[in-house]
Amino acid sequence: MTQDQKWMPGRADRVGRLGWRMAVVTAVVAVGAGVVGAPPVASAHDRVAARAVGSGKTGIPGVRVYDIPQRHHVLDPVDYSSGPTPPVGGPHHPVWQNADGDVYDRPLRNEHAVHSLEHGVVWVTYAPYVPRRVVDALARKVEGRPHRMMSPVPGQTAPVTLTAWGRQLSVTSADDPRVDRFFEAYVQGPQSPEPEGPVTGGRATP
């Protein structure tokens, strides 16, 4: 074969090679997106999990910080007993609890509440023995304010607890100045994996 007779691919060869390359690219993209071999709900949620979550350090005395290694969606009940009460994060139901300044008079299902925490919500909870005047004072700090919600928690040992994703503070009254500081620091704060997530259109009842 001379220099002038070098093989040049025909149209069929070019199409075949192009199709093979497209197949490889498609497979790589599919694996990178997490759609191969994963449940649809989990894969869509895990793609968001790549967002970096800030430390959220604010210098508020008494705030406890927890590492939350998982935050995927599940339909079954979640055992949060190895962590604090109420829970500060972890796997949760695909439907969030409405937290547009909602004040609930009954305990919430943890799986829905944790999803709200992921969206930058601060969840105010209180023990059953807390006086009504304290409950009413807390409600005034929550009602009508986006990314805040409130409910009783029967198994809670502290009188009042404020919870954000991976953050928690226990106080004895609504007058504690740390309450307002907690709201300022953690409502849609840097600790939130999805701070722009919705707080309406979810579960509206306990």
Coordinates of C-alpha atoms in Angstrom, one line a residue:
M1 CA 0.0 0.0 0.0
T2 CA 1.5 3.4 -1.0
Q3 CA 1.3 6.6 0.9
D4 CA -1.6 7.7 -1.4
Q5 CA -3.5 4.5 -0.7
K6 CA -3.7 4.9 3.1
W7 CA -7.0 3.6 4.5
M8 CA -9.7 6.2 5.1
P9 CA -12.8 5.2 7.2
G10 CA -16.0 5.0 5.3
R11 CA -19.3 6.5 6.5
A12 CA -20.5 3.3 8.0
D13 CA -17.2 2.9 9.9
R14 CA -17.4 6.5 11.2
V15 CA -21.1 6.1 12.3
G16 CA -20.2 2.8 14.1
R17 CA -17.3 4.4 16.0
L18 CA -19.4 7.4 16.9
G19 CA -22.2 5.2 18.2
W20 CA -19.7 3.3 20.4
R21 CA -18.3 6.5 21.8
M22 CA -21.7 7.9 22.6
A23 CA -22.6 4.6 24.4
V24 CA -19.5 4.9 26.6
V25 CA -20.2 8.6 27.4
T26 CA -23.8 7.8 28.2
A27 CA -22.8 5.0 30.6
V28 CA -20.3 7.2 32.3
V29 CA -22.8 10.0 32.8
A30 CA -25.4 7.6 34.1
V31 CA -23.0 6.1 36.7
G32 CA -21.9 9.6 37.8
A33 CA -25.4 10.7 38.3
G34 CA -26.1 7.7 40.5
V35 CA -29.0 6.3 38.4
V36 CA -27.5 2.9 37.9
G37 CA -28.5 0.3 40.4
A38 CA -30.0 2.8 42.9
P39 CA -33.6 3.5 44.0
P40 CA -35.0 6.6 42.2
V41 CA -35.7 8.5 45.4
A42 CA -32.3 7.8 47.0
S43 CA -30.3 8.7 43.9
A44 CA -32.0 12.0 43.3
H45 CA -31.5 12.9 46.9
D46 CA -27.9 11.8 47.1
R47 CA -26.9 14.0 44.1
V48 CA -27.7 17.0 46.4
A49 CA -25.6 15.5 49.1
A50 CA -22.5 16.6 47.3
R51 CA -23.1 20.1 48.6
A52 CA -20.6 21.1 51.2
V53 CA -22.0 21.8 54.7
G54 CA -20.4 24.5 56.8
S55 CA -19.4 24.1 60.4
G56 CA -22.0 26.7 61.6
K57 CA -19.8 27.6 64.6
T58 CA -21.2 30.7 66.2
G59 CA -19.8 30.7 69.7
I60 CA -23.2 30.2 71.4
P61 CA -22.6 28.6 74.8
G62 CA -24.1 25.2 75.2
V63 CA -24.7 24.3 71.6
R64 CA -23.9 20.7 70.9
V65 CA -22.6 19.7 67.5
Y66 CA -23.3 16.3 65.9
D67 CA -21.8 14.7 62.8
I68 CA -24.6 13.4 60.5
P69 CA -23.1 10.9 58.0
Q70 CA -26.4 9.9 56.3
R71 CA -29.4 11.8 55.0
H72 CA -31.1 9.6 52.4
H73 CA -34.8 9.1 52.0
V74 CA -36.6 6.1 53.6
L75 CA -40.2 5.1 53.8
D76 CA -39.8 2.8 56.8
P77 CA -39.5 4.1 60.4
V78 CA -36.1 5.2 61.5
D79 CA -34.5 4.3 64.8
Y80 CA -33.0 7.6 66.2
S81 CA -32.5 6.2 69.7
S82 CA -28.7 6.2 69.4
G83 CA -28.7 10.0 69.2
P84 CA -30.3 12.9 71.1
T85 CA -34.0 13.5 71.7
P86 CA -35.3 15.0 69.5
P87 CA -33.1 13.8 66.6
V88 CA -30.8 16.3 64.9
G89 CA -30.6 14.6 61.5
G90 CA -30.1 11.3 59.6
P91 CA -32.2 9.3 57.2
H92 CA -35.7 10.7 56.9
H93 CA -39.1 10.5 55.1
P94 CA -39.3 12.0 51.6
V95 CA -42.0 14.3 52.8
W96 CA -41.0 17.2 55.1
Q97 CA -43.0 18.6 58.0
N98 CA -44.5 22.0 57.2
A99 CA -42.4 24.6 59.1
D100 CA -43.6 28.0 57.9
G101 CA -44.0 29.2 61.5
D102 CA -46.1 26.2 62.3
V103 CA -46.9 25.5 66.0
Y104 CA -48.1 22.0 66.6
D105 CA -49.8 20.9 69.9
R106 CA -49.0 17.2 69.4
P107 CA -45.7 15.3 68.8
L108 CA -44.5 15.1 65.3
R109 CA -43.3 12.0 63.5
N110 CA -39.5 12.3 63.6
E111 CA -38.9 11.2 60.1
H112 CA -40.8 14.2 58.7
A113 CA -39.4 16.7 61.2
V114 CA -35.8 15.6 60.4
H115 CA -36.4 16.3 56.7
S116 CA -37.4 19.9 57.7
L117 CA -34.2 20.3 59.6
E118 CA -32.4 19.4 56.4
H119 CA -34.1 22.4 54.8
G120 CA -32.7 24.8 57.3
V121 CA -35.5 24.7 59.8
V122 CA -35.1 25.3 63.6
W123 CA -37.4 23.0 65.5
V124 CA -38.4 24.2 69.0
T125 CA -39.5 21.4 71.3
Y126 CA -40.7 21.3 74.9
A127 CA -41.3 18.6 77.6
P128 CA -44.9 18.0 78.7
Y129 CA -44.2 19.4 82.2
V130 CA -43.2 22.9 80.9
P131 CA -45.6 25.6 82.1
R132 CA -48.1 27.1 79.6
R133 CA -46.6 30.5 79.9
V134 CA -43.3 29.2 78.7
V135 CA -44.9 27.4 75.8
D136 CA -46.8 30.5 74.8
A137 CA -43.7 32.7 74.9
L138 CA -41.9 30.2 72.7
A139 CA -44.8 30.1 70.3
R140 CA -44.6 33.8 69.8
K141 CA -41.0 33.4 68.6
V142 CA -42.1 30.7 66.1
E143 CA -45.6 31.6 64.7
G144 CA -45.6 33.0 61.3
R145 CA -41.8 32.9 60.8
P146 CA -40.5 30.8 57.9
H147 CA -38.2 27.9 58.6
R148 CA -39.4 27.6 62.2
M149 CA -41.7 25.0 63.8
M150 CA -42.6 23.9 67.3
S151 CA -44.0 20.8 69.0
P152 CA -44.0 18.9 72.3
V153 CA -41.7 15.9 72.7
P154 CA -42.7 13.5 75.5
G155 CA -39.3 11.8 75.8
Q156 CA -37.4 15.0 76.1
T157 CA -35.4 15.5 79.3
A158 CA -34.6 19.2 78.9
P159 CA -37.5 21.7 79.4
V160 CA -36.9 23.4 76.1
T161 CA -34.7 22.3 73.2
L162 CA -33.8 24.1 70.0
T163 CA -32.7 21.8 67.1
A164 CA -31.2 22.5 63.7
W165 CA -29.4 20.0 61.4
G166 CA -26.6 18.6 63.5
R167 CA -27.0 21.3 66.2
Q168 CA -28.9 21.4 69.5
L169 CA -29.3 23.7 72.5
S170 CA -31.2 23.1 75.7
V171 CA -32.6 26.0 77.7
T172 CA -35.1 26.4 80.5
S173 CA -37.2 29.4 79.2
A174 CA -37.9 31.5 76.2
D175 CA -36.2 34.4 77.9
D176 CA -32.7 32.9 77.5
P177 CA -30.8 35.2 75.1
R178 CA -29.3 32.2 73.4
V179 CA -32.8 31.3 72.0
D180 CA -32.7 34.3 69.6
R181 CA -29.1 33.8 68.8
F182 CA -29.8 30.2 67.9
F183 CA -32.5 31.3 65.5
E184 CA -30.2 33.9 63.9
A185 CA -27.4 31.4 63.5
Y186 CA -29.2 28.4 62.3
V187 CA -32.3 29.3 60.4
Q188 CA -31.2 28.5 56.9
G189 CA -27.7 28.5 58.3
P190 CA -24.4 27.0 56.9
Q191 CA -25.0 23.7 58.7
S192 CA -28.1 23.1 56.5
P193 CA -27.6 20.7 53.6
E194 CA -30.5 22.2 51.7
P195 CA -31.2 25.7 53.1
E196 CA -33.4 26.7 50.2
G197 CA -35.6 23.6 50.6
P198 CA -39.4 24.2 50.9
V199 CA -41.1 24.5 54.2
T200 CA -44.7 24.4 52.9
G201 CA -46.5 21.8 50.8
G202 CA -45.4 18.9 53.0
R203 CA -47.0 17.2 55.9
A204 CA -49.4 19.7 57.6
T205 CA -50.5 17.6 60.6
P206 CA -48.6 15.8 63.4

